[in-house]
mmCIF file of the N, C-alpha and C atoms, coordinates in Angstrom:
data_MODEL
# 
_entry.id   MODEL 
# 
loop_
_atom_site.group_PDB 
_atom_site.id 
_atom_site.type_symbol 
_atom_site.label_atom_id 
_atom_site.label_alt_id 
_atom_site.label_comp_id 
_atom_site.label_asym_id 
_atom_site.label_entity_id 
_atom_site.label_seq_id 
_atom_site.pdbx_PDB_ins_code 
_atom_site.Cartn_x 
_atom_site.Cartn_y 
_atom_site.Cartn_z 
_atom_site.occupancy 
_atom_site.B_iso_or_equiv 
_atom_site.pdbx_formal_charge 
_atom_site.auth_seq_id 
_atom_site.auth_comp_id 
_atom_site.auth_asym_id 
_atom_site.auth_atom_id 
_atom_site.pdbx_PDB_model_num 
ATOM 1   N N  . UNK A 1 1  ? 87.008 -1.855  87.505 1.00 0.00 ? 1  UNK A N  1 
ATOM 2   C CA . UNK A 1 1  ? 88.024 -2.111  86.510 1.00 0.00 ? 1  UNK A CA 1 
ATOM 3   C C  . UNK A 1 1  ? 88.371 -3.595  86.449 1.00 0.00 ? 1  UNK A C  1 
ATOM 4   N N  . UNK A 1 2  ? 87.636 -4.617  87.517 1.00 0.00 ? 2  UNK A N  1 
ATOM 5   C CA . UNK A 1 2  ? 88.727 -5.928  87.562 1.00 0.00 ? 2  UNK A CA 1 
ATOM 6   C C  . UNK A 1 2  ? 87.353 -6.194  86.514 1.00 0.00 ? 2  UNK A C  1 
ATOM 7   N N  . UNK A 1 3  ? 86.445 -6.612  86.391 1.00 0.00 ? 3  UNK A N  1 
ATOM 8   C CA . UNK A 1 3  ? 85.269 -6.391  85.568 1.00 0.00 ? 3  UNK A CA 1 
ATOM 9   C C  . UNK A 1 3  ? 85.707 -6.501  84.087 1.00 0.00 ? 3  UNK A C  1 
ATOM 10  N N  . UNK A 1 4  ? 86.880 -5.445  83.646 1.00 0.00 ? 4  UNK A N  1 
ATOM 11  C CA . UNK A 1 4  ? 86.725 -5.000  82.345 1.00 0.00 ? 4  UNK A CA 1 
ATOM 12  C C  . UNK A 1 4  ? 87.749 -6.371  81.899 1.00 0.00 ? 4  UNK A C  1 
ATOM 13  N N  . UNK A 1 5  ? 88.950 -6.235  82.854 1.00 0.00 ? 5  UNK A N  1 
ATOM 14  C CA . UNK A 1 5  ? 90.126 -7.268  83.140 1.00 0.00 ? 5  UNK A CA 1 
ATOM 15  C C  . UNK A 1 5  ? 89.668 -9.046  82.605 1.00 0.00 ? 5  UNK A C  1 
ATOM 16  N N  . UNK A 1 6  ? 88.702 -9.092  83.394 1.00 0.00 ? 6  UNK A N  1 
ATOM 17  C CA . UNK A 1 6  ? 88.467 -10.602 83.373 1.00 0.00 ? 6  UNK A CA 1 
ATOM 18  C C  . UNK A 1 6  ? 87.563 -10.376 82.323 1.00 0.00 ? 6  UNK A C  1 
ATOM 19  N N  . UNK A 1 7  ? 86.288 -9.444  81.746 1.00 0.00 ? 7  UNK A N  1 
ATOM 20  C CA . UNK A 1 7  ? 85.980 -10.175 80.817 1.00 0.00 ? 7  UNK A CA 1 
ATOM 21  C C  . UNK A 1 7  ? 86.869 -10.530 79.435 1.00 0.00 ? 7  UNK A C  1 
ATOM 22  N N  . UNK A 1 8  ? 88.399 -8.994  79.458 1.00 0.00 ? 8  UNK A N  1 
ATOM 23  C CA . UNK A 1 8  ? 88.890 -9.060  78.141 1.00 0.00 ? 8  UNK A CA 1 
ATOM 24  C C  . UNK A 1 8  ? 90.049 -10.526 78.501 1.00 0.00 ? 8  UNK A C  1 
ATOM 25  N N  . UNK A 1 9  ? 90.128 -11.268 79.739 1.00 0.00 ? 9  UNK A N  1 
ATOM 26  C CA . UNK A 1 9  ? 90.899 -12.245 80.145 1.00 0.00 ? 9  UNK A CA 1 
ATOM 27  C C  . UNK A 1 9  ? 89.725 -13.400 78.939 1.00 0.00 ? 9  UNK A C  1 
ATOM 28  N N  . UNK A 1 10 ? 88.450 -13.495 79.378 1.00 0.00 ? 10 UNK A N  1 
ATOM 29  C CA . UNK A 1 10 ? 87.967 -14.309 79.030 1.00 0.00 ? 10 UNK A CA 1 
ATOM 30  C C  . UNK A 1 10 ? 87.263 -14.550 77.424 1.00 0.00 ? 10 UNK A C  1 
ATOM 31  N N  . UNK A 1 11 ? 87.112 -13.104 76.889 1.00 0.00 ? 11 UNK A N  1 
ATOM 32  C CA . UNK A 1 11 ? 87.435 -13.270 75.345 1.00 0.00 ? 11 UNK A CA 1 
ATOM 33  C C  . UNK A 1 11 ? 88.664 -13.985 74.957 1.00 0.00 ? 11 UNK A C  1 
ATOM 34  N N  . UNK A 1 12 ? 89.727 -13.324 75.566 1.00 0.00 ? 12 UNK A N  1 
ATOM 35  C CA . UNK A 1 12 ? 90.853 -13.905 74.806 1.00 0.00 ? 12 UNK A CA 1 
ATOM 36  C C  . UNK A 1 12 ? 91.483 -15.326 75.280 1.00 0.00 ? 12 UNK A C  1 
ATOM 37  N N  . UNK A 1 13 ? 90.874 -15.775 76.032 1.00 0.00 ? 13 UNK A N  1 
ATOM 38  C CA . UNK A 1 13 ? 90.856 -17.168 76.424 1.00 0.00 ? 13 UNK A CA 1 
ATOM 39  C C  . UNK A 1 13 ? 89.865 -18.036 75.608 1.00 0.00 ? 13 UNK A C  1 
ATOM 40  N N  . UNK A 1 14 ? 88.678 -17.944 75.198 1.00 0.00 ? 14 UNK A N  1 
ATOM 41  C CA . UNK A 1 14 ? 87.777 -18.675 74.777 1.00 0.00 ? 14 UNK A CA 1 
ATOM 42  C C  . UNK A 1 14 ? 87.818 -18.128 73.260 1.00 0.00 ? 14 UNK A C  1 
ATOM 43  N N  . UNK A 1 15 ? 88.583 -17.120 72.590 1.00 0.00 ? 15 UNK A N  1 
ATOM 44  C CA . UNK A 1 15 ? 88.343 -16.657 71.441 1.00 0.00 ? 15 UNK A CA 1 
ATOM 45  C C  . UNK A 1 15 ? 87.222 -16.176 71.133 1.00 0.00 ? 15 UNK A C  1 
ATOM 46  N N  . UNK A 1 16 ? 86.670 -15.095 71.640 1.00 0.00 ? 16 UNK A N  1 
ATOM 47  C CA . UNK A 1 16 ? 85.540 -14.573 71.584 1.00 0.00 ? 16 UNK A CA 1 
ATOM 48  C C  . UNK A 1 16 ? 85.615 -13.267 71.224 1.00 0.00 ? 16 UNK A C  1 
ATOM 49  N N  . UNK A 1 17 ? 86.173 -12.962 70.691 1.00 0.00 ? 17 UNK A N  1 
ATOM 50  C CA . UNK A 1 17 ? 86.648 -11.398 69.821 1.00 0.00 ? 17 UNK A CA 1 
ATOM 51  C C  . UNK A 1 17 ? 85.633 -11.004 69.113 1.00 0.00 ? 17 UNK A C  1 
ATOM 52  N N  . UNK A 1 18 ? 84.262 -11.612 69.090 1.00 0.00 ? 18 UNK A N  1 
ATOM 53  C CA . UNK A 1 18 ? 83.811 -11.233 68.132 1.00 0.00 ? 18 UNK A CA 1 
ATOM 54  C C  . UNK A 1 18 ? 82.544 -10.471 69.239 1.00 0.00 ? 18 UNK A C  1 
ATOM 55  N N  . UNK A 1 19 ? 82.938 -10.376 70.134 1.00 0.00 ? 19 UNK A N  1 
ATOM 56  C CA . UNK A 1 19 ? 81.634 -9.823  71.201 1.00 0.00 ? 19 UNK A CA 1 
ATOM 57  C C  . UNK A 1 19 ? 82.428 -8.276  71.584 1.00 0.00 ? 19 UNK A C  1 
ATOM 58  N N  . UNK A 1 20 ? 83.274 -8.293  70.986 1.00 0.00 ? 20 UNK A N  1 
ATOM 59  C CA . UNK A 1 20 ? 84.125 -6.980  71.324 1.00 0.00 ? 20 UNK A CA 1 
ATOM 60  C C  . UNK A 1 20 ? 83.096 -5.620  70.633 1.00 0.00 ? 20 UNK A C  1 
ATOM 61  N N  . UNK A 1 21 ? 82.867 -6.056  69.601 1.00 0.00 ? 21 UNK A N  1 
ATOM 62  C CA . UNK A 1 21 ? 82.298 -4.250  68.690 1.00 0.00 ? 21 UNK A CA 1 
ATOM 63  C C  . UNK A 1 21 ? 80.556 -4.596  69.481 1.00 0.00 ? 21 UNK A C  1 
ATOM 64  N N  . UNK A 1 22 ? 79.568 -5.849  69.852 1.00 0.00 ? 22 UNK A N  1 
ATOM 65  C CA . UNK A 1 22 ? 78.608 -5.502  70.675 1.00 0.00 ? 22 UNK A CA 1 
ATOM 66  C C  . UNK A 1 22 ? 79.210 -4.739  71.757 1.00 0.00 ? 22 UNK A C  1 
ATOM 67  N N  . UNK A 1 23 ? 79.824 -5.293  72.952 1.00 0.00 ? 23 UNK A N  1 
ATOM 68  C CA . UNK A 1 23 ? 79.991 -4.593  73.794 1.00 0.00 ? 23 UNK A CA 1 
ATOM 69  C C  . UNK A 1 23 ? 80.392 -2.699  73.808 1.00 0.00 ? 23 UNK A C  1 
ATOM 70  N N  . UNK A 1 24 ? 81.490 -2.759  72.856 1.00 0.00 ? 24 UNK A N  1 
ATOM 71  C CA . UNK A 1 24 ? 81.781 -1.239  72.327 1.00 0.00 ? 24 UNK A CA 1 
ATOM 72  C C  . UNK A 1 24 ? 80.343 -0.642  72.267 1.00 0.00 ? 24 UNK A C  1 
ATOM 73  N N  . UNK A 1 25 ? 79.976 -0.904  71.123 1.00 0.00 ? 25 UNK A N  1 
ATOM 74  C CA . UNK A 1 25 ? 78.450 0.055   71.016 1.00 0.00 ? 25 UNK A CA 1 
ATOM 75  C C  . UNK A 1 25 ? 77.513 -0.319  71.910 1.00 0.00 ? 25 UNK A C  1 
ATOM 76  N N  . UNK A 1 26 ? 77.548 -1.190  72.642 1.00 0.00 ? 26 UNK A N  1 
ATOM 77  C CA . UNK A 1 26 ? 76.449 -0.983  73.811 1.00 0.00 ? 26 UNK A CA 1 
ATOM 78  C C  . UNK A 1 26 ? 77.029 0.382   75.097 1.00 0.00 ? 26 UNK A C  1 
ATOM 79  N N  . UNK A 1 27 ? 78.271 -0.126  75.210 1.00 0.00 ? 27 UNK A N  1 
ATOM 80  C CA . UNK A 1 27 ? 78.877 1.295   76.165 1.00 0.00 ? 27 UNK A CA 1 
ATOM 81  C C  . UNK A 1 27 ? 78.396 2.569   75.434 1.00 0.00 ? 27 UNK A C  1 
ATOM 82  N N  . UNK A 1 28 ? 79.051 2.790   73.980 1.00 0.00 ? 28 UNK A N  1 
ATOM 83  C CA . UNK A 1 28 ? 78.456 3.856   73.150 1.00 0.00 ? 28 UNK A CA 1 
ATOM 84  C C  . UNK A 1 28 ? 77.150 4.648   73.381 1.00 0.00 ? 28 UNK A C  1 
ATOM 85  N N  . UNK A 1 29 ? 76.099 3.584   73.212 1.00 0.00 ? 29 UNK A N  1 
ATOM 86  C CA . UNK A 1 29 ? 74.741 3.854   73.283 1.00 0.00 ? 29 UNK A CA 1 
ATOM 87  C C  . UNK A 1 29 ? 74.303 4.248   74.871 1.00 0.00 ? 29 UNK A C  1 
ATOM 88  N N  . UNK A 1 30 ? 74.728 3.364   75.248 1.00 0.00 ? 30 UNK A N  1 
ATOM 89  C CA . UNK A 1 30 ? 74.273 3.657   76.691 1.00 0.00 ? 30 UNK A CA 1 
ATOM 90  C C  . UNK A 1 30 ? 74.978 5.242   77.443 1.00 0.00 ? 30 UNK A C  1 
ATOM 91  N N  . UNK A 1 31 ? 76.373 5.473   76.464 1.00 0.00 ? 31 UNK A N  1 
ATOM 92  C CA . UNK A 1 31 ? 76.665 7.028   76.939 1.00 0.00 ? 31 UNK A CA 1 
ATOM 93  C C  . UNK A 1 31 ? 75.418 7.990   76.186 1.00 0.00 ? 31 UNK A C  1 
ATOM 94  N N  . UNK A 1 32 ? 75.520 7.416   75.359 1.00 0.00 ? 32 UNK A N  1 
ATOM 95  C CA . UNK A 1 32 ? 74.760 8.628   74.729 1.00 0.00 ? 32 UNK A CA 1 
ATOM 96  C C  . UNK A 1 32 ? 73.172 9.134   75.460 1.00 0.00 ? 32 UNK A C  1 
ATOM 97  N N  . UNK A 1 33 ? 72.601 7.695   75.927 1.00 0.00 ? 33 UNK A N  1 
ATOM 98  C CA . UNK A 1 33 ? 71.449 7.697   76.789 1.00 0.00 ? 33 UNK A CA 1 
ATOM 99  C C  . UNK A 1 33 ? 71.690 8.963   77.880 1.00 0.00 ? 33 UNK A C  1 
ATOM 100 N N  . UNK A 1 34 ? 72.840 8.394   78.772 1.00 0.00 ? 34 UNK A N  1 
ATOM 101 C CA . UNK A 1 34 ? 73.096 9.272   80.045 1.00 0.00 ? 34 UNK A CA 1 
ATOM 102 C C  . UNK A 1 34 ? 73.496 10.853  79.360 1.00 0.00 ? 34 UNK A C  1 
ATOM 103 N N  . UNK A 1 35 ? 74.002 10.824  78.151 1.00 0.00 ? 35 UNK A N  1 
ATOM 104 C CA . UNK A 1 35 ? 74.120 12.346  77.904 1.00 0.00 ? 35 UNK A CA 1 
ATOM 105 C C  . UNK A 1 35 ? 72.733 12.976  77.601 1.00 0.00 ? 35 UNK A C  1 
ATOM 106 N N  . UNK A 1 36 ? 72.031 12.672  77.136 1.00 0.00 ? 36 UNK A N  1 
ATOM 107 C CA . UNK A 1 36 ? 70.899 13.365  76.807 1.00 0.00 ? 36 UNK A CA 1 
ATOM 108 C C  . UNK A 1 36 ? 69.905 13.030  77.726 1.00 0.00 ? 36 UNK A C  1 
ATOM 109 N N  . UNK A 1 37 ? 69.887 12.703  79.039 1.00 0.00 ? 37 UNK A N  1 
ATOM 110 C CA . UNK A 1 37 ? 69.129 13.436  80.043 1.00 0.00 ? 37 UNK A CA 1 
ATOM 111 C C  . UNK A 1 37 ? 69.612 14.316  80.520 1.00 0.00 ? 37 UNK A C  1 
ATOM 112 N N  . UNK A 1 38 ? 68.733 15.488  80.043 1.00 0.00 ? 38 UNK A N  1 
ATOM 113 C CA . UNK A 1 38 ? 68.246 16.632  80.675 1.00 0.00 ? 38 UNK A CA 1 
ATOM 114 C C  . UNK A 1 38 ? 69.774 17.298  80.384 1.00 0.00 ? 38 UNK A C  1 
ATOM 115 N N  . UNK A 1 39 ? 70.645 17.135  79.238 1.00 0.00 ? 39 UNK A N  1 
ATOM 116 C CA . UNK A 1 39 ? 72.127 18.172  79.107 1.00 0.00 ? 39 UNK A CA 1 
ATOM 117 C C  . UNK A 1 39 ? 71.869 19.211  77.905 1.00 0.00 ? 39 UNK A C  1 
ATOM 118 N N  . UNK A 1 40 ? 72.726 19.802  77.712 1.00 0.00 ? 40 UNK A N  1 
ATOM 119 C CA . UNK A 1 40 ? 72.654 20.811  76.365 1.00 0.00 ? 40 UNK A CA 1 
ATOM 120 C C  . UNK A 1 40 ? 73.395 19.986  75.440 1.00 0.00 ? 40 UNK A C  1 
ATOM 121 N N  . UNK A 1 41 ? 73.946 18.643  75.528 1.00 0.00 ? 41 UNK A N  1 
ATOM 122 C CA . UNK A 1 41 ? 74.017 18.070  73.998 1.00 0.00 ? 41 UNK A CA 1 
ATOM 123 C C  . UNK A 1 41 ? 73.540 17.252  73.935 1.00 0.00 ? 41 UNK A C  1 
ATOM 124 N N  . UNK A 1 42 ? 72.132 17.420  74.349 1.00 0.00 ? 42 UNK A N  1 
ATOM 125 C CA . UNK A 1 42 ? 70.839 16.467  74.020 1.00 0.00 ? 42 UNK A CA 1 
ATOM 126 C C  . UNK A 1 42 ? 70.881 16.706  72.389 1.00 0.00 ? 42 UNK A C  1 
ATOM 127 N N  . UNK A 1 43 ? 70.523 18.094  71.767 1.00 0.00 ? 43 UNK A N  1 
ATOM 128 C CA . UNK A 1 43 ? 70.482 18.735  70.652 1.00 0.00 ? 43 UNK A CA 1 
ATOM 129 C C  . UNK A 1 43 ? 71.719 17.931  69.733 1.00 0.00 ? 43 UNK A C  1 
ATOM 130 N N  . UNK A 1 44 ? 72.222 18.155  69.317 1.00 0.00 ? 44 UNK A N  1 
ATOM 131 C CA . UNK A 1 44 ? 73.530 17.566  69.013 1.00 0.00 ? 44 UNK A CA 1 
ATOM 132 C C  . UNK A 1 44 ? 73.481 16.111  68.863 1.00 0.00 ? 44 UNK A C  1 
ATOM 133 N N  . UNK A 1 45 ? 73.216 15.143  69.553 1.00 0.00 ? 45 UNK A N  1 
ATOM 134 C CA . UNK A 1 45 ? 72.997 13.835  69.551 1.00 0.00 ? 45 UNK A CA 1 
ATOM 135 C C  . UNK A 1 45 ? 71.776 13.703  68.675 1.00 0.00 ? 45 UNK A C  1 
ATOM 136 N N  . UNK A 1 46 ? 70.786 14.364  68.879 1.00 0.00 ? 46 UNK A N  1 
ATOM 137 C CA . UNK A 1 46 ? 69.588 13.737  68.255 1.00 0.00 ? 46 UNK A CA 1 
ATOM 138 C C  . UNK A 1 46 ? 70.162 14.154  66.747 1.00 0.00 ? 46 UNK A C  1 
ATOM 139 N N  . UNK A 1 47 ? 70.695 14.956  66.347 1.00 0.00 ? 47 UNK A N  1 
ATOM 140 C CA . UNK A 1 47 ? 70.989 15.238  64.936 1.00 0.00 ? 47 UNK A CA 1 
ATOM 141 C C  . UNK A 1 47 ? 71.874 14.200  64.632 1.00 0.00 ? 47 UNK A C  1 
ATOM 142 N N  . UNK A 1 48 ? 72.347 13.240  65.009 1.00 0.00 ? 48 UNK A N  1 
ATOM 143 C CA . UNK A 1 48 ? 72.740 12.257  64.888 1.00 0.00 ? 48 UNK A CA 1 
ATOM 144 C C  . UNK A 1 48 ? 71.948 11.066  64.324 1.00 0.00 ? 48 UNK A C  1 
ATOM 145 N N  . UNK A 1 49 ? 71.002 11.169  64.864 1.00 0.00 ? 49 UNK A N  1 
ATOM 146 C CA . UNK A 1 49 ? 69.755 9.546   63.931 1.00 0.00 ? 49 UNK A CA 1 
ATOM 147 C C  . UNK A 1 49 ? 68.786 10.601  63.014 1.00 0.00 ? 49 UNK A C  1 
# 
């Protein structure tokens, strides 16, 4: 959690707000990765793309 702290310390220190919606959808994507190994809403996700 100190991780999440200092990087949102250091957007908003350097004005870097604009790395906010990459980071969002990289967490996004990367859940979606870990959900669809090997779960039952593998199905479900892929109907998604």
């Amino acid at each position: 959690m100190a991780f999440v702290a200092e990087l949102w310390r250091f957007m908003r220190a350097r004005k870097k707000f604009w790395l906010l919606p990459i980071i969002l959808m990289s967490v996004i994507m990367g859940g979606l990765v870990v959900l669809t190994q090997g779960s039952a809403v593998a199905p479900f996700v892929y109907t998604l793309f």
